[in-house]
mmCIF file with all atom_site columns, C-alpha atoms in Angstrom:
data_model
loop_
_atom_site.group_PDB
_atom_site.id
_atom_site.type_symbol
_atom_site.label_atom_id
_atom_site.label_alt_id
_atom_site.label_comp_id
_atom_site.label_asym_id
_atom_site.label_entity_id
_atom_site.label_seq_id
_atom_site.pdbx_PDB_ins_code
_atom_site.Cartn_x
_atom_site.Cartn_y
_atom_site.Cartn_z
_atom_site.occupancy
_atom_site.B_iso_or_equiv
_atom_site.pdbx_formal_charge
_atom_site.auth_seq_id
_atom_site.auth_comp_id
_atom_site.auth_asym_id
_atom_site.auth_atom_id
_atom_site.pdbx_PDB_model_num
ATOM 1   C CA . MET A 1 1   ? -14.747 68.637  34.441  1.00 0.00 ? 51  MET A CA 1
ATOM 2   C CA . ALA A 1 2   ? -14.435 64.859  34.230  1.00 0.00 ? 52  ALA A CA 1
ATOM 3   C CA . LYS A 1 3   ? -13.810 62.998  37.427  1.00 0.00 ? 53  LYS A CA 1
ATOM 4   C CA . ARG A 1 4   ? -10.554 61.012  37.426  1.00 0.00 ? 54  ARG A CA 1
ATOM 5   C CA . GLN A 1 5   ? -10.856 57.320  38.222  1.00 0.00 ? 55  GLN A CA 1
ATOM 6   C CA . ASN A 1 6   ? -8.609  55.813  40.816  1.00 0.00 ? 56  ASN A CA 1
ATOM 7   C CA . PRO A 1 7   ? -6.326  53.141  39.199  1.00 0.00 ? 57  PRO A CA 1
ATOM 8   C CA . ALA A 1 8   ? -6.834  50.823  42.166  1.00 0.00 ? 58  ALA A CA 1
ATOM 9   C CA . GLU A 1 9   ? -10.578 50.866  41.601  1.00 0.00 ? 59  GLU A CA 1
ATOM 10  C CA . ALA A 1 10  ? -10.208 50.121  37.848  1.00 0.00 ? 60  ALA A CA 1
ATOM 11  C CA . GLU A 1 11  ? -8.300  46.873  38.417  1.00 0.00 ? 61  GLU A CA 1
ATOM 12  C CA . THR A 1 12  ? -10.523 45.369  41.071  1.00 0.00 ? 62  THR A CA 1
ATOM 13  C CA . PRO A 1 13  ? -10.453 41.546  40.622  1.00 0.00 ? 63  PRO A CA 1
ATOM 14  C CA . VAL A 1 14  ? -13.768 39.937  39.760  1.00 0.00 ? 64  VAL A CA 1
ATOM 15  C CA . ALA A 1 15  ? -14.534 36.542  41.333  1.00 0.00 ? 65  ALA A CA 1
ATOM 16  C CA . GLU A 1 16  ? -14.528 33.578  38.883  1.00 0.00 ? 66  GLU A CA 1
ATOM 17  C CA . THR A 1 17  ? -17.417 31.165  38.687  1.00 0.00 ? 67  THR A CA 1
ATOM 18  C CA . PRO A 1 18  ? -16.599 27.442  39.023  1.00 0.00 ? 68  PRO A CA 1
ATOM 19  C CA . GLU A 1 19  ? -17.366 26.899  35.303  1.00 0.00 ? 69  GLU A CA 1
ATOM 20  C CA . GLU A 1 20  ? -14.915 29.623  34.296  1.00 0.00 ? 70  GLU A CA 1
ATOM 21  C CA . THR A 1 21  ? -12.262 28.109  36.576  1.00 0.00 ? 71  THR A CA 1
ATOM 22  C CA . ALA A 1 22  ? -12.753 24.667  34.995  1.00 0.00 ? 72  ALA A CA 1
ATOM 23  C CA . ALA A 1 23  ? -12.561 26.154  31.489  1.00 0.00 ? 73  ALA A CA 1
ATOM 24  C CA . ARG A 1 24  ? -9.365  28.052  32.369  1.00 0.00 ? 74  ARG A CA 1
ATOM 25  C CA . LEU A 1 25  ? -7.760  24.892  33.762  1.00 0.00 ? 75  LEU A CA 1
ATOM 26  C CA . LYS A 1 26  ? -8.705  22.933  30.644  1.00 0.00 ? 76  LYS A CA 1
ATOM 27  C CA . GLN A 1 27  ? -7.023  25.518  28.461  1.00 0.00 ? 77  GLN A CA 1
ATOM 28  C CA . GLY A 1 28  ? -3.794  25.169  30.380  1.00 0.00 ? 78  GLY A CA 1
ATOM 29  C CA . LYS A 1 29  ? -2.209  21.979  31.569  1.00 0.00 ? 79  LYS A CA 1
ATOM 30  C CA . GLY A 1 30  ? -4.779  21.267  34.267  1.00 0.00 ? 80  GLY A CA 1
ATOM 31  C CA . ALA A 1 31  ? -2.854  18.352  35.794  1.00 0.00 ? 81  ALA A CA 1
ATOM 32  C CA . PRO A 1 32  ? 0.543   17.935  37.425  1.00 0.00 ? 82  PRO A CA 1
ATOM 33  C CA . THR A 1 33  ? 3.363   16.518  35.325  1.00 0.00 ? 83  THR A CA 1
ATOM 34  C CA . PRO A 1 34  ? 3.778   12.795  36.065  1.00 0.00 ? 84  PRO A CA 1
ATOM 35  C CA . SER A 1 35  ? 7.057   11.801  37.588  1.00 0.00 ? 85  SER A CA 1
ATOM 36  C CA . ARG A 1 36  ? 9.632   9.875   35.609  1.00 0.00 ? 86  ARG A CA 1
ATOM 37  C CA . ARG A 1 37  ? 8.870   6.709   37.571  1.00 0.00 ? 87  ARG A CA 1
ATOM 38  C CA . GLU A 1 38  ? 5.143   7.021   36.743  1.00 0.00 ? 88  GLU A CA 1
ATOM 39  C CA . GLN A 1 39  ? 5.864   7.577   33.043  1.00 0.00 ? 89  GLN A CA 1
ATOM 40  C CA . GLU A 1 40  ? 8.169   4.540   32.864  1.00 0.00 ? 90  GLU A CA 1
ATOM 41  C CA . ALA A 1 41  ? 5.646   2.384   34.711  1.00 0.00 ? 91  ALA A CA 1
ATOM 42  C CA . ALA A 1 42  ? 2.915   3.420   32.263  1.00 0.00 ? 92  ALA A CA 1
ATOM 43  C CA . ARG A 1 43  ? 5.111   2.424   29.298  1.00 0.00 ? 93  ARG A CA 1
ATOM 44  C CA . LYS A 1 44  ? 6.164   -0.938  30.704  1.00 0.00 ? 94  LYS A CA 1
ATOM 45  C CA . ARG A 1 45  ? 4.589   -4.004  29.161  1.00 0.00 ? 95  ARG A CA 1
ATOM 46  C CA . PRO A 1 46  ? 5.567   -7.598  29.696  1.00 0.00 ? 96  PRO A CA 1
ATOM 47  C CA . LEU A 1 47  ? 7.815   -9.041  26.985  1.00 0.00 ? 97  LEU A CA 1
ATOM 48  C CA . VAL A 1 48  ? 5.735   -12.212 26.859  1.00 0.00 ? 98  VAL A CA 1
ATOM 49  C CA . PRO A 1 49  ? 1.966   -11.733 27.160  1.00 0.00 ? 99  PRO A CA 1
ATOM 50  C CA . THR A 1 50  ? 0.227   -13.652 29.904  1.00 0.00 ? 100 THR A CA 1
ATOM 51  C CA . ASP A 1 51  ? -2.477  -14.982 27.544  1.00 0.00 ? 101 ASP A CA 1
ATOM 52  C CA . ARG A 1 52  ? -0.716  -15.994 24.337  1.00 0.00 ? 102 ARG A CA 1
ATOM 53  C CA . LYS A 1 53  ? -3.839  -17.183 22.543  1.00 0.00 ? 103 LYS A CA 1
ATOM 54  C CA . GLU A 1 54  ? -5.592  -13.880 23.141  1.00 0.00 ? 104 GLU A CA 1
ATOM 55  C CA . ALA A 1 55  ? -2.490  -11.927 22.073  1.00 0.00 ? 105 ALA A CA 1
ATOM 56  C CA . ALA A 1 56  ? -2.217  -13.991 18.870  1.00 0.00 ? 106 ALA A CA 1
ATOM 57  C CA . ARG A 1 57  ? -5.920  -13.457 18.141  1.00 0.00 ? 107 ARG A CA 1
ATOM 58  C CA . VAL A 1 58  ? -5.578  -9.690  18.638  1.00 0.00 ? 108 VAL A CA 1
ATOM 59  C CA . ALA A 1 59  ? -2.472  -9.613  16.420  1.00 0.00 ? 109 ALA A CA 1
ATOM 60  C CA . ARG A 1 60  ? -4.270  -11.559 13.658  1.00 0.00 ? 110 ARG A CA 1
ATOM 61  C CA . GLN A 1 61  ? -7.246  -9.232  13.900  1.00 0.00 ? 111 GLN A CA 1
ATOM 62  C CA . LYS A 1 62  ? -5.014  -6.143  13.604  1.00 0.00 ? 112 LYS A CA 1
ATOM 63  C CA . GLN A 1 63  ? -3.201  -7.635  10.609  1.00 0.00 ? 113 GLN A CA 1
ATOM 64  C CA . ALA A 1 64  ? -6.498  -8.472  8.913   1.00 0.00 ? 114 ALA A CA 1
ATOM 65  C CA . GLU A 1 65  ? -7.752  -4.917  9.481   1.00 0.00 ? 115 GLU A CA 1
ATOM 66  C CA . ALA A 1 66  ? -4.506  -3.482  8.088   1.00 0.00 ? 116 ALA A CA 1
ATOM 67  C CA . ARG A 1 67  ? -4.712  -5.740  5.008   1.00 0.00 ? 117 ARG A CA 1
ATOM 68  C CA . GLU A 1 68  ? -8.336  -4.782  4.395   1.00 0.00 ? 118 GLU A CA 1
ATOM 69  C CA . LYS A 1 69  ? -7.506  -1.096  4.740   1.00 0.00 ? 119 LYS A CA 1
ATOM 70  C CA . ALA A 1 70  ? -4.613  -1.491  2.279   1.00 0.00 ? 120 ALA A CA 1
ATOM 71  C CA . ARG A 1 71  ? -6.825  -3.420  -0.164  1.00 0.00 ? 121 ARG A CA 1
ATOM 72  C CA . LEU A 1 72  ? -9.529  -0.757  -0.092  1.00 0.00 ? 122 LEU A CA 1
ATOM 73  C CA . GLY A 1 73  ? -6.915  1.997   -0.392  1.00 0.00 ? 123 GLY A CA 1
ATOM 74  C CA . MET A 1 74  ? -5.327  0.319   -3.397  1.00 0.00 ? 124 MET A CA 1
ATOM 75  C CA . ALA A 1 75  ? -8.673  -0.271  -5.082  1.00 0.00 ? 125 ALA A CA 1
ATOM 76  C CA . ALA A 1 76  ? -9.537  3.402   -4.565  1.00 0.00 ? 126 ALA A CA 1
ATOM 77  C CA . GLY A 1 77  ? -6.181  4.516   -6.026  1.00 0.00 ? 127 GLY A CA 1
ATOM 78  C CA . ASP A 1 78  ? -4.851  6.069   -2.799  1.00 0.00 ? 128 ASP A CA 1
ATOM 79  C CA . ASP A 1 79  ? -1.111  6.717   -3.342  1.00 0.00 ? 129 ASP A CA 1
ATOM 80  C CA . ARG A 1 80  ? -0.284  5.602   0.217   1.00 0.00 ? 130 ARG A CA 1
ATOM 81  C CA . TYR A 1 81  ? -1.363  2.031   -0.558  1.00 0.00 ? 131 TYR A CA 1
ATOM 82  C CA . LEU A 1 82  ? -0.263  1.697   -4.184  1.00 0.00 ? 132 LEU A CA 1
ATOM 83  C CA . THR A 1 83  ? 2.747   -0.303  -5.295  1.00 0.00 ? 133 THR A CA 1
ATOM 84  C CA . ALA A 1 84  ? 5.731   1.536   -6.767  1.00 0.00 ? 134 ALA A CA 1
ATOM 85  C CA . ARG A 1 85  ? 4.541   0.474   -10.236 1.00 0.00 ? 135 ARG A CA 1
ATOM 86  C CA . ASP A 1 86  ? 1.221   2.369   -9.829  1.00 0.00 ? 136 ASP A CA 1
ATOM 87  C CA . ARG A 1 87  ? 2.359   5.389   -7.812  1.00 0.00 ? 137 ARG A CA 1
ATOM 88  C CA . GLY A 1 88  ? 2.664   8.945   -9.101  1.00 0.00 ? 138 GLY A CA 1
ATOM 89  C CA . PRO A 1 89  ? 0.660   11.570  -10.977 1.00 0.00 ? 139 PRO A CA 1
ATOM 90  C CA . GLN A 1 90  ? 1.738   10.378  -14.439 1.00 0.00 ? 140 GLN A CA 1
ATOM 91  C CA . ARG A 1 91  ? 0.683   6.792   -13.729 1.00 0.00 ? 141 ARG A CA 1
ATOM 92  C CA . ARG A 1 92  ? -2.663  8.066   -12.399 1.00 0.00 ? 142 ARG A CA 1
ATOM 93  C CA . TYR A 1 93  ? -3.110  10.110  -15.573 1.00 0.00 ? 143 TYR A CA 1
ATOM 94  C CA . VAL A 1 94  ? -2.362  7.053   -17.750 1.00 0.00 ? 144 VAL A CA 1
ATOM 95  C CA . ARG A 1 95  ? -4.815  4.925   -15.743 1.00 0.00 ? 145 ARG A CA 1
ATOM 96  C CA . ASP A 1 96  ? -7.554  7.526   -16.114 1.00 0.00 ? 146 ASP A CA 1
ATOM 97  C CA . TYR A 1 97  ? -6.856  7.898   -19.841 1.00 0.00 ? 147 TYR A CA 1
ATOM 98  C CA . VAL A 1 98  ? -6.949  4.128   -20.466 1.00 0.00 ? 148 VAL A CA 1
ATOM 99  C CA . ASP A 1 99  ? -10.084 3.687   -18.333 1.00 0.00 ? 149 ASP A CA 1
ATOM 100 C CA . ALA A 1 100 ? -11.912 6.468   -20.188 1.00 0.00 ? 150 ALA A CA 1
ATOM 101 C CA . ARG A 1 101 ? -11.091 4.865   -23.538 1.00 0.00 ? 151 ARG A CA 1
ATOM 102 C CA . PHE A 1 102 ? -12.714 1.880   -25.242 1.00 0.00 ? 152 PHE A CA 1
ATOM 103 C CA . SER A 1 103 ? -9.927  -0.679  -25.848 1.00 0.00 ? 153 SER A CA 1
ATOM 104 C CA . ILE A 1 104 ? -10.176 -3.733  -28.079 1.00 0.00 ? 154 ILE A CA 1
ATOM 105 C CA . GLY A 1 105 ? -7.753  -5.632  -25.852 1.00 0.00 ? 155 GLY A CA 1
ATOM 106 C CA . GLU A 1 106 ? -10.308 -5.673  -23.030 1.00 0.00 ? 156 GLU A CA 1
ATOM 107 C CA . PHE A 1 107 ? -12.140 -8.444  -24.857 1.00 0.00 ? 157 PHE A CA 1
ATOM 108 C CA . LEU A 1 108 ? -9.080  -10.595 -25.535 1.00 0.00 ? 158 LEU A CA 1
ATOM 109 C CA . ILE A 1 109 ? -9.696  -12.897 -22.558 1.00 0.00 ? 159 ILE A CA 1
ATOM 110 C CA . PRO A 1 110 ? -13.388 -13.552 -23.410 1.00 0.00 ? 160 PRO A CA 1
ATOM 111 C CA . VAL A 1 111 ? -12.461 -14.231 -27.056 1.00 0.00 ? 161 VAL A CA 1
ATOM 112 C CA . MET A 1 112 ? -9.767  -16.679 -25.928 1.00 0.00 ? 162 MET A CA 1
ATOM 113 C CA . LEU A 1 113 ? -12.314 -18.505 -23.756 1.00 0.00 ? 163 LEU A CA 1
ATOM 114 C CA . ILE A 1 114 ? -14.718 -18.760 -26.695 1.00 0.00 ? 164 ILE A CA 1
ATOM 115 C CA . VAL A 1 115 ? -11.947 -20.195 -28.895 1.00 0.00 ? 165 VAL A CA 1
ATOM 116 C CA . ILE A 1 116 ? -11.051 -22.749 -26.198 1.00 0.00 ? 166 ILE A CA 1
ATOM 117 C CA . VAL A 1 117 ? -14.689 -23.849 -26.104 1.00 0.00 ? 167 VAL A CA 1
ATOM 118 C CA . LEU A 1 118 ? -14.698 -24.107 -29.924 1.00 0.00 ? 168 LEU A CA 1
ATOM 119 C CA . THR A 1 119 ? -11.685 -26.448 -29.825 1.00 0.00 ? 169 THR A CA 1
ATOM 120 C CA . PHE A 1 120 ? -13.786 -28.983 -27.931 1.00 0.00 ? 170 PHE A CA 1
ATOM 121 C CA . LEU A 1 121 ? -16.407 -29.124 -30.690 1.00 0.00 ? 171 LEU A CA 1
ATOM 122 C CA . PRO A 1 122 ? -16.159 -32.105 -33.073 1.00 0.00 ? 172 PRO A CA 1
ATOM 123 C CA . TRP A 1 123 ? -15.955 -29.957 -36.231 1.00 0.00 ? 173 TRP A CA 1
ATOM 124 C CA . PRO A 1 124 ? -12.337 -29.369 -37.356 1.00 0.00 ? 174 PRO A CA 1
ATOM 125 C CA . ALA A 1 125 ? -13.335 -26.449 -39.596 1.00 0.00 ? 175 ALA A CA 1
ATOM 126 C CA . MET A 1 126 ? -14.833 -24.602 -36.606 1.00 0.00 ? 176 MET A CA 1
ATOM 127 C CA . GLN A 1 127 ? -11.597 -25.122 -34.656 1.00 0.00 ? 177 GLN A CA 1
ATOM 128 C CA . VAL A 1 128 ? -9.478  -23.731 -37.504 1.00 0.00 ? 178 VAL A CA 1
ATOM 129 C CA . TYR A 1 129 ? -11.743 -20.703 -37.985 1.00 0.00 ? 179 TYR A CA 1
ATOM 130 C CA . GLY A 1 130 ? -11.696 -20.093 -34.246 1.00 0.00 ? 180 GLY A CA 1
ATOM 131 C CA . LEU A 1 131 ? -7.884  -20.076 -34.167 1.00 0.00 ? 181 LEU A CA 1
ATOM 132 C CA . PHE A 1 132 ? -7.685  -17.725 -37.158 1.00 0.00 ? 182 PHE A CA 1
ATOM 133 C CA . ALA A 1 133 ? -10.225 -15.433 -35.512 1.00 0.00 ? 183 ALA A CA 1
ATOM 134 C CA . LEU A 1 134 ? -8.191  -15.466 -32.290 1.00 0.00 ? 184 LEU A CA 1
ATOM 135 C CA . TRP A 1 135 ? -4.941  -14.558 -34.077 1.00 0.00 ? 185 TRP A CA 1
ATOM 136 C CA . GLY A 1 136 ? -6.710  -11.831 -36.037 1.00 0.00 ? 186 GLY A CA 1
ATOM 137 C CA . PHE A 1 137 ? -8.243  -10.402 -32.883 1.00 0.00 ? 187 PHE A CA 1
ATOM 138 C CA . PHE A 1 138 ? -4.852  -10.573 -31.145 1.00 0.00 ? 188 PHE A CA 1
ATOM 139 C CA . ALA A 1 139 ? -3.210  -8.654  -34.035 1.00 0.00 ? 189 ALA A CA 1
ATOM 140 C CA . VAL A 1 140 ? -5.892  -5.951  -33.877 1.00 0.00 ? 190 VAL A CA 1
ATOM 141 C CA . ALA A 1 141 ? -5.429  -5.687  -30.074 1.00 0.00 ? 191 ALA A CA 1
ATOM 142 C CA . VAL A 1 142 ? -1.641  -5.281  -30.495 1.00 0.00 ? 192 VAL A CA 1
ATOM 143 C CA . ILE A 1 143 ? -2.149  -2.531  -33.093 1.00 0.00 ? 193 ILE A CA 1
ATOM 144 C CA . ASP A 1 144 ? -4.606  -0.825  -30.718 1.00 0.00 ? 194 ASP A CA 1
ATOM 145 C CA . CYS A 1 145 ? -2.003  -0.992  -27.907 1.00 0.00 ? 195 CYS A CA 1
ATOM 146 C CA . VAL A 1 146 ? 0.691   0.519   -30.164 1.00 0.00 ? 196 VAL A CA 1
ATOM 147 C CA . VAL A 1 147 ? -1.640  3.392   -31.084 1.00 0.00 ? 197 VAL A CA 1
ATOM 148 C CA . LEU A 1 148 ? -2.518  3.799   -27.396 1.00 0.00 ? 198 LEU A CA 1
ATOM 149 C CA . GLY A 1 149 ? 1.199   4.014   -26.552 1.00 0.00 ? 199 GLY A CA 1
ATOM 150 C CA . PHE A 1 150 ? 1.712   6.901   -28.977 1.00 0.00 ? 200 PHE A CA 1
ATOM 151 C CA . LEU A 1 151 ? -1.384  8.684   -27.648 1.00 0.00 ? 201 LEU A CA 1
ATOM 152 C CA . ILE A 1 152 ? -0.210  8.251   -24.043 1.00 0.00 ? 202 ILE A CA 1
ATOM 153 C CA . ARG A 1 153 ? 3.263   9.573   -24.840 1.00 0.00 ? 203 ARG A CA 1
ATOM 154 C CA . ARG A 1 154 ? 1.825   12.640  -26.559 1.00 0.00 ? 204 ARG A CA 1
ATOM 155 C CA . ARG A 1 155 ? -0.834  13.393  -23.920 1.00 0.00 ? 205 ARG A CA 1
ATOM 156 C CA . VAL A 1 156 ? 1.540   12.930  -20.961 1.00 0.00 ? 206 VAL A CA 1
ATOM 157 C CA . GLY A 1 157 ? 4.140   15.097  -22.730 1.00 0.00 ? 207 GLY A CA 1
ATOM 158 C CA . GLU A 1 158 ? 1.560   17.874  -23.191 1.00 0.00 ? 208 GLU A CA 1
ATOM 159 C CA . LYS A 1 159 ? 0.393   17.646  -19.573 1.00 0.00 ? 209 LYS A CA 1
ATOM 160 C CA . PHE A 1 160 ? 3.669   17.194  -17.667 1.00 0.00 ? 210 PHE A CA 1
ATOM 161 C CA . GLY A 1 161 ? 6.286   18.406  -20.158 1.00 0.00 ? 211 GLY A CA 1
ATOM 162 C CA . ALA A 1 162 ? 7.966   16.382  -22.900 1.00 0.00 ? 212 ALA A CA 1
ATOM 163 C CA . THR A 1 163 ? 11.262  16.142  -21.007 1.00 0.00 ? 213 THR A CA 1
ATOM 164 C CA . LYS A 1 164 ? 9.639   14.878  -17.788 1.00 0.00 ? 214 LYS A CA 1
ATOM 165 C CA . VAL A 1 165 ? 7.824   11.815  -19.183 1.00 0.00 ? 215 VAL A CA 1
ATOM 166 C CA . GLU A 1 166 ? 8.550   8.718   -17.077 1.00 0.00 ? 216 GLU A CA 1
ATOM 167 C CA . ARG A 1 167 ? 9.873   5.559   -18.681 1.00 0.00 ? 217 ARG A CA 1
ATOM 168 C CA . GLY A 1 168 ? 7.526   2.624   -19.152 1.00 0.00 ? 218 GLY A CA 1
ATOM 169 C CA . LEU A 1 169 ? 4.254   4.552   -19.359 1.00 0.00 ? 219 LEU A CA 1
ATOM 170 C CA . ARG A 1 170 ? 3.336   3.115   -22.762 1.00 0.00 ? 220 ARG A CA 1
ATOM 171 C CA . TRP A 1 171 ? 3.850   -0.447  -21.533 1.00 0.00 ? 221 TRP A CA 1
ATOM 172 C CA . TYR A 1 172 ? 1.933   0.354   -18.337 1.00 0.00 ? 222 TYR A CA 1
ATOM 173 C CA . GLY A 1 173 ? -1.019  1.695   -20.343 1.00 0.00 ? 223 GLY A CA 1
ATOM 174 C CA . ALA A 1 174 ? -0.965  -1.244  -22.786 1.00 0.00 ? 224 ALA A CA 1
ATOM 175 C CA . MET A 1 175 ? -1.011  -3.819  -19.980 1.00 0.00 ? 225 MET A CA 1
ATOM 176 C CA . ARG A 1 176 ? -3.937  -2.030  -18.362 1.00 0.00 ? 226 ARG A CA 1
ATOM 177 C CA . ALA A 1 177 ? -5.787  -1.839  -21.682 1.00 0.00 ? 227 ALA A CA 1
ATOM 178 C CA . LEU A 1 178 ? -5.467  -5.627  -22.148 1.00 0.00 ? 228 LEU A CA 1
ATOM 179 C CA . GLN A 1 179 ? -7.290  -6.328  -18.872 1.00 0.00 ? 229 GLN A CA 1
ATOM 180 C CA . LEU A 1 180 ? -11.032 -6.520  -18.457 1.00 0.00 ? 230 LEU A CA 1
ATOM 181 C CA . ARG A 1 181 ? -12.265 -3.268  -16.953 1.00 0.00 ? 231 ARG A CA 1
ATOM 182 C CA . VAL A 1 182 ? -13.744 -5.011  -13.899 1.00 0.00 ? 232 VAL A CA 1
ATOM 183 C CA . MET A 1 183 ? -10.448 -6.800  -13.169 1.00 0.00 ? 233 MET A CA 1
ATOM 184 C CA . ARG A 1 184 ? -8.203  -3.722  -13.204 1.00 0.00 ? 234 ARG A CA 1
ATOM 185 C CA . LEU A 1 185 ? -6.381  -2.672  -10.061 1.00 0.00 ? 235 LEU A CA 1
ATOM 186 C CA . PRO A 1 186 ? -6.495  0.094   -8.954  1.00 0.00 ? 236 PRO A CA 1
ATOM 187 C CA . LYS A 1 187 ? -10.169 0.202   -9.874  1.00 0.00 ? 237 LYS A CA 1
ATOM 188 C CA . PRO A 1 188 ? -11.168 2.671   -12.618 1.00 0.00 ? 238 PRO A CA 1
ATOM 189 C CA . GLN A 1 189 ? -11.886 6.098   -11.135 1.00 0.00 ? 239 GLN A CA 1
ATOM 190 C CA . VAL A 1 190 ? -13.458 7.593   -14.302 1.00 0.00 ? 240 VAL A CA 1
ATOM 191 C CA . LYS A 1 191 ? -16.329 6.616   -16.569 1.00 0.00 ? 241 LYS A CA 1
ATOM 192 C CA . ARG A 1 192 ? -15.929 5.838   -20.235 1.00 0.00 ? 242 ARG A CA 1
ATOM 193 C CA . GLY A 1 193 ? -15.488 9.008   -22.250 1.00 0.00 ? 243 GLY A CA 1
ATOM 194 C CA . GLN A 1 194 ? -14.452 11.010  -19.167 1.00 0.00 ? 244 GLN A CA 1
ATOM 195 C CA . PHE A 1 195 ? -10.903 11.706  -20.367 1.00 0.00 ? 245 PHE A CA 1
ATOM 196 C CA . PRO A 1 196 ? -8.538  13.523  -17.975 1.00 0.00 ? 246 PRO A CA 1
ATOM 197 C CA . SER A 1 197 ? -7.730  17.126  -18.859 1.00 0.00 ? 247 SER A CA 1
#
C-alpha cells in the first residue's frame, strides 16, 4: 500500500539563489515606474542649445549620414530610398531586364564624343562621315529601343498580368537602355545575360 504524501510537504518553498532572483527580476519590470515629474524632466530639452556651433556641427553630421545612407540605399535598389519613378516590382523587373540585355544605345554617348572630336579635325570629309555615322547609330539605337519597348510590354504582361501593366514602362526601359551601364541609377543588380524569370 502506497504511502500518501501530505500536501503541505509537497509545496514546501525552495530558497532562491541570488542569481535566480536577479534573473526573475530582469524578466519582469525590475524597477519602479518613474513618476510623471521624472518622465517630463527626462524629456525636457532647451529650445535653444547652449553651444550653437556644436549643435550645428552635430546636425550637419546627421544630415550627411542620412544622405549617405539614402545614396547607398538608392544605388542598391532598396525601395525605401528610391524615387517614385523607380519604385515598385514592375520597375525593378524592367531594370533587371534592361541590365541583363546588351543595348546599342549604351554606346550612344561615347559615339557622340568621338564625333565631336572628329569635328575638330581639319578634314571636312571626316566631319561629314562622322555626322552621318552618328545619325545612323542614333537611328539604330531608336529602333533597338522600340523593340525593347515591345519586349518589355510582353514580358511584364506575362509576369504580372496583361491588365496590370503600369503606364510608362516602355519609356522607362528605353531611357535606362540609353545610359551607360556604369552610370545607371539604381545600379544594375544582375549580370549580362541573367534575365529575370
